[in-house]
mmCIF file of C-alpha atoms in Angstrom:
data_model
loop_
_atom_site.group_PDB
_atom_site.id
_atom_site.type_symbol
_atom_site.label_atom_id
_atom_site.label_comp_id
_atom_site.label_asym_id
_atom_site.label_seq_id
_atom_site.Cartn_x
_atom_site.Cartn_y
_atom_site.Cartn_z
ATOM 1 C CA UNK A 1 145.621 140.531 126.225
ATOM 2 C CA UNK A 2 147.554 138.446 128.731
ATOM 3 C CA UNK A 3 149.934 140.272 131.021
ATOM 4 C CA UNK A 4 153.513 140.331 129.689
ATOM 5 C CA UNK A 5 155.630 137.584 131.239
ATOM 6 C CA UNK A 6 158.839 135.663 130.884
ATOM 7 C CA UNK A 7 159.359 133.856 127.579
ATOM 8 C CA UNK A 8 162.054 131.196 127.110
ATOM 9 C CA UNK A 9 163.406 131.170 123.564
ATOM 10 C CA UNK A 10 165.125 127.880 122.720
ATOM 11 C CA UNK A 11 167.708 127.751 119.984
ATOM 12 C CA UNK A 12 171.240 126.639 119.294
ATOM 13 C CA UNK A 13 174.095 128.296 121.145
ATOM 14 C CA UNK A 14 175.760 129.105 117.853
ATOM 15 C CA UNK A 15 172.651 130.699 116.400
ATOM 16 C CA UNK A 16 170.521 132.253 119.139
ATOM 17 C CA UNK A 17 167.208 133.624 117.994
ATOM 18 C CA UNK A 18 168.008 137.276 118.628
ATOM 19 C CA UNK A 19 165.177 138.465 116.398
ATOM 20 C CA UNK A 20 162.509 136.789 118.524
ATOM 21 C CA UNK A 21 164.123 138.062 121.717
ATOM 22 C CA UNK A 22 164.215 141.630 120.378
ATOM 23 C CA UNK A 23 160.568 141.464 119.329
ATOM 24 C CA UNK A 24 159.448 140.089 122.670
ATOM 25 C CA UNK A 25 161.451 142.549 124.741
ATOM 26 C CA UNK A 26 160.231 145.393 122.551
ATOM 27 C CA UNK A 27 156.678 144.395 123.452
ATOM 28 C CA UNK A 28 157.363 144.414 127.196
ATOM 29 C CA UNK A 29 158.092 140.728 127.758
ATOM 30 C CA UNK A 30 161.202 139.414 129.451
ATOM 31 C CA UNK A 31 163.049 136.862 127.337
ATOM 32 C CA UNK A 32 165.666 134.257 128.183
ATOM 33 C CA UNK A 33 167.508 132.139 125.653
ATOM 34 C CA UNK A 34 168.633 128.578 126.206
ATOM 35 C CA UNK A 35 170.460 125.933 124.215
ATOM 36 C CA UNK A 36 170.708 122.253 125.078
ATOM 37 C CA UNK A 37 168.204 120.067 126.957
ATOM 38 C CA UNK A 38 170.117 120.117 130.257
ATOM 39 C CA UNK A 39 170.384 123.900 130.330
ATOM 40 C CA UNK A 40 166.747 124.296 129.346
ATOM 41 C CA UNK A 41 165.520 122.051 132.152
ATOM 42 C CA UNK A 42 167.669 123.910 134.681
ATOM 43 C CA UNK A 43 166.428 127.306 133.504
ATOM 44 C CA UNK A 44 162.790 126.213 133.634
ATOM 45 C CA UNK A 45 163.172 124.922 137.154
ATOM 46 C CA UNK A 46 165.133 127.938 138.371
ATOM 47 C CA UNK A 47 162.878 130.562 136.786
ATOM 48 C CA UNK A 48 159.738 129.032 135.285
ATOM 49 C CA UNK A 49 158.792 130.897 132.102
ATOM 50 C CA UNK A 50 155.245 131.707 131.098
ATOM 51 C CA UNK A 51 155.768 130.385 127.565
ATOM 52 C CA UNK A 52 158.442 128.425 125.678
ATOM 53 C CA UNK A 53 159.324 128.957 122.027
ATOM 54 C CA UNK A 54 160.971 125.964 120.364
ATOM 55 C CA UNK A 55 162.140 125.841 116.728
ATOM 56 C CA UNK A 56 161.449 122.807 114.572
ATOM 57 C CA UNK A 57 165.135 122.493 113.765
ATOM 58 C CA UNK A 58 167.965 123.231 116.198
ATOM 59 C CA UNK A 59 171.412 123.401 114.668
ATOM 60 C CA UNK A 60 173.835 120.969 116.280
ATOM 61 C CA UNK A 61 171.244 119.552 118.682
ATOM 62 C CA UNK A 62 168.366 117.093 118.864
ATOM 63 C CA UNK A 63 165.390 118.025 116.673
ATOM 64 C CA UNK A 64 163.048 120.586 118.150
ATOM 65 C CA UNK A 65 160.248 118.030 118.002
ATOM 66 C CA UNK A 66 162.214 115.698 120.287
ATOM 67 C CA UNK A 67 162.890 118.465 122.760
ATOM 68 C CA UNK A 68 159.251 119.592 122.660
ATOM 69 C CA UNK A 69 158.067 116.067 123.420
ATOM 70 C CA UNK A 70 160.457 115.773 126.349
ATOM 71 C CA UNK A 71 159.298 119.062 127.816
ATOM 72 C CA UNK A 72 155.610 118.307 127.327
ATOM 73 C CA UNK A 73 155.972 114.844 128.878
ATOM 74 C CA UNK A 74 157.368 116.417 132.050
ATOM 75 C CA UNK A 75 154.662 115.829 134.661
ATOM 76 C CA UNK A 76 155.601 118.962 136.573
ATOM 77 C CA UNK A 77 156.322 121.592 133.947
ATOM 78 C CA UNK A 78 154.591 119.968 130.973
ATOM 79 C CA UNK A 79 151.688 122.375 131.424
ATOM 80 C CA UNK A 80 153.768 125.361 130.332
ATOM 81 C CA UNK A 81 152.509 126.602 126.962
ATOM 82 C CA UNK A 82 154.790 125.912 124.028
ATOM 83 C CA UNK A 83 154.988 127.545 120.623
ATOM 84 C CA UNK A 84 156.867 125.845 117.772
ATOM 85 C CA UNK A 85 158.307 127.815 114.856
ATOM 86 C CA UNK A 86 158.848 126.025 111.556
ATOM 87 C CA UNK A 87 159.043 126.568 107.847
ATOM 88 C CA UNK A 88 156.126 126.016 105.486
ATOM 89 C CA UNK A 89 158.097 123.139 103.918
ATOM 90 C CA UNK A 90 158.362 121.347 107.257
ATOM 91 C CA UNK A 91 154.669 121.711 108.037
ATOM 92 C CA UNK A 92 153.462 118.465 106.368
ATOM 93 C CA UNK A 93 156.207 116.411 108.043
ATOM 94 C CA UNK A 94 154.993 117.017 111.601
ATOM 95 C CA UNK A 95 152.778 114.482 113.370
ATOM 96 C CA UNK A 96 150.519 116.987 115.135
ATOM 97 C CA UNK A 97 148.587 114.222 116.852
ATOM 98 C CA UNK A 98 151.723 113.206 118.715
ATOM 99 C CA UNK A 99 153.480 116.513 119.156
ATOM 100 C CA UNK A 100 151.873 118.297 122.122
ATOM 101 C CA UNK A 101 152.798 121.887 121.322
ATOM 102 C CA UNK A 102 150.088 124.474 121.926
ATOM 103 C CA UNK A 103 150.642 126.681 118.891
ATOM 104 C CA UNK A 104 152.793 126.882 115.795
ATOM 105 C CA UNK A 105 154.120 129.760 113.733
ATOM 106 C CA UNK A 106 155.430 129.625 110.191
ATOM 107 C CA UNK A 107 158.782 131.280 109.551
ATOM 108 C CA UNK A 108 159.593 133.833 108.380
ATOM 109 C CA UNK A 109 157.105 135.653 110.544
ATOM 110 C CA UNK A 110 156.325 139.262 111.329
ATOM 111 C CA UNK A 111 156.634 140.727 114.844
ATOM 112 C CA UNK A 112 152.850 141.028 114.973
ATOM 113 C CA UNK A 113 152.412 137.331 114.182
ATOM 114 C CA UNK A 114 154.915 136.238 116.828
ATOM 115 C CA UNK A 115 153.337 138.414 119.520
ATOM 116 C CA UNK A 116 149.827 137.258 118.613
ATOM 117 C CA UNK A 117 150.795 133.582 118.906
ATOM 118 C CA UNK A 118 152.521 134.152 122.233
ATOM 119 C CA UNK A 119 149.466 135.977 123.573
ATOM 120 C CA UNK A 120 147.225 133.107 122.472
ATOM 121 C CA UNK A 121 149.454 130.632 124.329
ATOM 122 C CA UNK A 122 149.459 132.708 127.500
ATOM 123 C CA UNK A 123 145.722 133.315 127.497
ATOM 124 C CA UNK A 124 144.952 129.647 126.869
ATOM 125 C CA UNK A 125 147.288 128.508 129.650
ATOM 126 C CA UNK A 126 145.696 130.926 132.078
ATOM 127 C CA UNK A 127 142.230 129.681 131.195
ATOM 128 C CA UNK A 128 143.092 126.000 131.232
ATOM 129 C CA UNK A 129 145.476 125.641 134.133
ATOM 130 C CA UNK A 130 145.282 128.645 136.404
ATOM 131 C CA UNK A 131 149.057 128.423 136.800
ATOM 132 C CA UNK A 132 150.531 130.287 139.740
ATOM 133 C CA UNK A 133 152.236 133.403 138.319
ATOM 134 C CA UNK A 134 155.079 133.334 140.873
ATOM 135 C CA UNK A 135 156.266 129.745 140.591
ATOM 136 C CA UNK A 136 154.768 128.695 137.245
ATOM 137 C CA UNK A 137 153.357 125.602 138.930
ATOM 138 C CA UNK A 138 149.804 124.400 138.254
ATOM 139 C CA UNK A 139 147.191 126.089 140.420
ATOM 140 C CA UNK A 140 143.971 124.980 142.075
ATOM 141 C CA UNK A 141 142.081 124.007 138.943
ATOM 142 C CA UNK A 142 144.883 121.804 137.659
ATOM 143 C CA UNK A 143 145.416 120.253 141.094
ATOM 144 C CA UNK A 144 141.751 119.316 141.383
ATOM 145 C CA UNK A 145 141.731 117.907 137.848
ATOM 146 C CA UNK A 146 144.791 115.810 138.587
ATOM 147 C CA UNK A 147 143.310 114.341 141.775
ATOM 148 C CA UNK A 148 139.935 113.745 140.136
ATOM 149 C CA UNK A 149 141.564 111.938 137.224
ATOM 150 C CA UNK A 150 143.422 109.609 139.593
ATOM 151 C CA UNK A 151 140.299 108.938 141.639
ATOM 152 C CA UNK A 152 138.394 108.237 138.426
ATOM 153 C CA UNK A 153 141.001 105.684 137.347
ATOM 154 C CA UNK A 154 141.047 104.063 140.765
ATOM 155 C CA UNK A 155 144.756 104.798 141.258
ATOM 156 C CA UNK A 156 146.294 104.470 144.720
ATOM 157 C CA UNK A 157 147.987 107.776 145.402
ATOM 158 C CA UNK A 158 148.889 110.101 148.240
ATOM 159 C CA UNK A 159 148.458 113.844 148.535
ATOM 160 C CA UNK A 160 150.907 115.877 150.607
ATOM 161 C CA UNK A 161 149.762 119.364 151.605
ATOM 162 C CA UNK A 162 152.623 121.667 152.554
ATOM 163 C CA UNK A 163 152.329 124.826 154.589
ATOM 164 C CA UNK A 164 155.107 127.070 155.878
ATOM 165 C CA UNK A 165 155.133 127.997 159.562
ATOM 166 C CA UNK A 166 155.775 131.671 160.443
ATOM 167 C CA UNK A 167 155.803 132.799 156.820
ATOM 168 C CA UNK A 168 153.609 135.848 157.462
ATOM 169 C CA UNK A 169 155.850 137.335 160.213
ATOM 170 C CA UNK A 170 158.838 136.754 157.904
ATOM 171 C CA UNK A 171 157.030 138.551 155.084
ATOM 172 C CA UNK A 172 156.033 141.390 157.397
ATOM 173 C CA UNK A 173 159.614 141.918 158.558
ATOM 174 C CA UNK A 174 161.617 141.413 155.371
ATOM 175 C CA UNK A 175 159.038 142.371 152.731
ATOM 176 C CA UNK A 176 157.218 140.470 150.032
ATOM 177 C CA UNK A 177 160.180 140.335 147.632
ATOM 178 C CA UNK A 178 162.216 138.205 150.037
ATOM 179 C CA UNK A 179 159.021 136.308 150.854
ATOM 180 C CA UNK A 180 158.603 135.526 147.151
ATOM 181 C CA UNK A 181 162.178 134.227 147.088
ATOM 182 C CA UNK A 182 161.274 131.813 149.889
ATOM 183 C CA UNK A 183 158.231 130.615 147.947
ATOM 184 C CA UNK A 184 160.297 130.063 144.806
ATOM 185 C CA UNK A 185 162.884 128.140 146.832
ATOM 186 C CA UNK A 186 160.129 126.018 148.359
ATOM 187 C CA UNK A 187 158.737 125.298 144.910
ATOM 188 C CA UNK A 188 162.163 124.117 143.742
ATOM 189 C CA UNK A 189 162.571 121.929 146.820
ATOM 190 C CA UNK A 190 159.196 120.252 146.245
ATOM 191 C CA UNK A 191 159.828 119.822 142.518
ATOM 192 C CA UNK A 192 163.250 118.288 143.191
ATOM 193 C CA UNK A 193 161.704 115.862 145.667
ATOM 194 C CA UNK A 194 159.087 114.919 143.095
ATOM 195 C CA UNK A 195 161.782 114.353 140.487
ATOM 196 C CA UNK A 196 163.769 112.257 142.951
ATOM 197 C CA UNK A 197 160.883 109.782 143.064
ATOM 198 C CA UNK A 198 161.742 109.049 139.407
ATOM 199 C CA UNK A 199 158.051 108.472 138.829
ATOM 200 C CA UNK A 200 156.190 110.025 135.926
ATOM 201 C CA UNK A 201 153.146 109.981 138.213
ATOM 202 C CA UNK A 202 154.475 112.624 140.599
ATOM 203 C CA UNK A 203 152.745 116.003 140.332
ATOM 204 C CA UNK A 204 153.401 119.336 142.058
ATOM 205 C CA UNK A 205 150.943 122.202 142.401
ATOM 206 C CA UNK A 206 150.982 125.621 144.066
ATOM 207 C CA UNK A 207 147.669 126.241 145.802
ATOM 208 C CA UNK A 208 148.649 129.832 146.511
ATOM 209 C CA UNK A 209 150.568 131.796 149.113
ATOM 210 C CA UNK A 210 152.740 129.401 151.103
ATOM 211 C CA UNK A 211 150.626 126.313 150.371
ATOM 212 C CA UNK A 212 151.867 123.619 147.989
ATOM 213 C CA UNK A 213 150.666 120.158 146.994
ATOM 214 C CA UNK A 214 152.621 117.066 146.005
ATOM 215 C CA UNK A 215 150.703 114.131 144.534
ATOM 216 C CA UNK A 216 152.668 110.894 144.173
ATOM 217 C CA UNK A 217 152.202 107.116 144.213
ATOM 218 C CA UNK A 218 151.468 105.984 147.781
ATOM 219 C CA UNK A 219 154.693 104.034 148.182
ATOM 220 C CA UNK A 220 156.828 107.074 147.269
ATOM 221 C CA UNK A 221 155.269 109.840 149.320
ATOM 222 C CA UNK A 222 157.086 109.272 152.627
ATOM 223 C CA UNK A 223 160.530 109.441 151.052
ATOM 224 C CA UNK A 224 159.554 112.538 149.079
ATOM 225 C CA UNK A 225 158.331 114.315 152.222
ATOM 226 C CA UNK A 226 161.549 113.467 154.057
ATOM 227 C CA UNK A 227 163.515 114.940 151.155
ATOM 228 C CA UNK A 228 161.422 118.122 151.210
ATOM 229 C CA UNK A 229 161.875 118.721 154.935
ATOM 230 C CA UNK A 230 165.579 117.937 154.857
ATOM 231 C CA UNK A 231 166.304 120.423 152.082
ATOM 232 C CA UNK A 232 163.891 123.087 153.316
ATOM 233 C CA UNK A 233 165.484 123.110 156.783
ATOM 234 C CA UNK A 234 168.929 123.220 155.166
ATOM 235 C CA UNK A 235 168.152 126.196 152.908
ATOM 236 C CA UNK A 236 165.803 128.392 154.906
ATOM 237 C CA UNK A 237 168.444 129.951 157.216
ATOM 238 C CA UNK A 238 170.006 131.583 154.133
ATOM 239 C CA UNK A 239 166.978 133.863 153.796
ATOM 240 C CA UNK A 240 167.445 135.505 157.204
ATOM 241 C CA UNK A 241 169.747 138.350 158.155
ATOM 242 C CA UNK A 242 172.826 137.178 160.012
ATOM 243 C CA UNK A 243 171.767 138.457 163.430
ATOM 244 C CA UNK A 244 168.381 136.769 163.111
ATOM 245 C CA UNK A 245 170.004 133.602 161.810
ATOM 246 C CA UNK A 246 172.299 133.472 164.831
ATOM 247 C CA UNK A 247 169.384 134.159 167.164
ATOM 248 C CA UNK A 248 167.244 131.582 165.339
ATOM 249 C CA UNK A 249 164.264 133.904 165.538
ATOM 250 C CA UNK A 250 162.905 137.278 164.429
ATOM 251 C CA UNK A 251 160.880 140.011 166.060
ATOM 252 C CA UNK A 252 157.768 140.773 164.041
ATOM 253 C CA UNK A 253 154.052 141.481 164.342
ATOM 254 C CA UNK A 254 151.533 138.763 165.227
ATOM 255 C CA UNK A 255 147.955 138.553 163.918
ATOM 256 C CA UNK A 256 146.733 140.703 166.818
ATOM 257 C CA UNK A 257 149.147 143.477 165.873
ATOM 258 C CA UNK A 258 151.496 142.883 168.793
ATOM 259 C CA UNK A 259 155.275 142.608 168.536
ATOM 260 C CA UNK A 260 156.315 139.039 169.165
ATOM 261 C CA UNK A 261 159.193 136.621 168.640
ATOM 262 C CA UNK A 262 158.928 133.969 165.941
ATOM 263 C CA UNK A 263 161.266 131.072 165.395
ATOM 264 C CA UNK A 264 162.805 130.428 162.000
ATOM 265 C CA UNK A 265 160.371 129.154 159.369
ATOM 266 C CA UNK A 266 159.619 125.456 159.295
ATOM 267 C CA UNK A 267 157.480 123.315 157.018
ATOM 268 C CA UNK A 268 154.405 121.311 158.032
ATOM 269 C CA UNK A 269 153.128 118.542 155.772
ATOM 270 C CA UNK A 270 149.822 116.679 155.996
ATOM 271 C CA UNK A 271 149.565 113.462 153.986
ATOM 272 C CA UNK A 272 146.358 111.780 152.890
ATOM 273 C CA UNK A 273 146.837 108.362 151.319
ATOM 274 C CA UNK A 274 143.950 107.038 149.227
ATOM 275 C CA UNK A 275 145.360 103.517 149.654
ATOM 276 C CA UNK A 276 144.534 103.801 153.366
ATOM 277 C CA UNK A 277 141.191 105.582 153.102
ATOM 278 C CA UNK A 278 138.102 105.048 150.996
ATOM 279 C CA UNK A 279 138.188 108.466 149.352
ATOM 280 C CA UNK A 280 135.491 109.115 146.766
ATOM 281 C CA UNK A 281 135.823 112.824 146.143
ATOM 282 C CA UNK A 282 138.550 115.456 146.114
ATOM 283 C CA UNK A 283 136.637 117.333 148.804
ATOM 284 C CA UNK A 284 137.207 114.377 151.145
ATOM 285 C CA UNK A 285 140.958 114.698 150.639
ATOM 286 C CA UNK A 286 140.837 118.437 151.192
ATOM 287 C CA UNK A 287 138.792 118.143 154.390
ATOM 288 C CA UNK A 288 141.038 115.470 155.867
ATOM 289 C CA UNK A 289 144.161 117.387 154.885
ATOM 290 C CA UNK A 290 142.930 120.563 156.591
ATOM 291 C CA UNK A 291 142.452 118.655 159.850
ATOM 292 C CA UNK A 292 145.799 116.875 159.694
ATOM 293 C CA UNK A 293 147.623 120.041 158.685
ATOM 294 C CA UNK A 294 146.241 121.838 161.733
ATOM 295 C CA UNK A 295 147.679 119.081 163.917
ATOM 296 C CA UNK A 296 151.017 119.122 162.057
ATOM 297 C CA UNK A 297 151.361 122.866 162.604
ATOM 298 C CA UNK A 298 150.850 122.374 166.336
ATOM 299 C CA UNK A 299 154.095 120.365 166.432
ATOM 300 C CA UNK A 300 157.308 122.363 166.841
ATOM 301 C CA UNK A 301 159.699 122.202 163.898
ATOM 302 C CA UNK A 302 159.327 120.777 160.406
ATOM 303 C CA UNK A 303 157.218 117.651 160.391
ATOM 304 C CA UNK A 304 155.137 115.295 158.292
ATOM 305 C CA UNK A 305 151.872 113.926 159.690
ATOM 306 C CA UNK A 306 150.077 111.044 158.011
ATOM 307 C CA UNK A 307 146.335 110.628 158.370
ATOM 308 C CA UNK A 308 146.182 107.420 160.404
ATOM 309 C CA UNK A 309 142.465 107.671 161.125
ATOM 310 C CA UNK A 310 140.173 104.933 159.816
#
């Protein structure tokens, strides 16, 4: 059984699906409800769920099939598993070859049936995508698949590797809960920058810890990185206590176990552009990125370093 997680139950504002919420919460899941495409998108970005339940019909709103297609076509959060509920009468009317939901459930359903379908969705997503449990973003497996697919097609694309500077001392001083808040903020900043490219070819992944990846068309990556650094530097002071914020630094423990002073967190980005390098394998990108990232982190403050080597 998959670990209980956060489930987003979509329905109309006038007729929220309280039954599904009660069943899910009774089984140990957390459940949010949302109505309206704009609200749903905002909720997914703010707190990515582990599974989304969408009804076939939504009173007073666009059909559930339309909403499901929009969510599944999202290049950043389209990997989130989706379960559609519908009546037996509606079953033959659905074009299952076009609709990209991961499971369906006929209504009326029993609590056992709902929970079983949700568990199937969660287990499949974990197997297929290795999604990061904190941010809901695709993990290593999905990132590698995405890069390999682009290399296979011969696309020109750029990969930006992001790493936070002084995250560990921050985590050691303030605790992992505040550290997780920083990671979720960073995820939102990167996702927003990807969305700002207005390209359906932009992809965001969470490698793990404080490492993130943005894949985007070559001509869009520089602007996206500038947007990331601008917003990260703007938001990060809010995560420090006032006295540390005023000082612009914290006292914490270094890797040798000694008390030391660390400046406020910054963000280092290494960019590898396949349009500038003859890259044949994902491992080539990873190796180059590790070298460039090391150089980027040697520079004080938030910075983006492009691999200019031939």
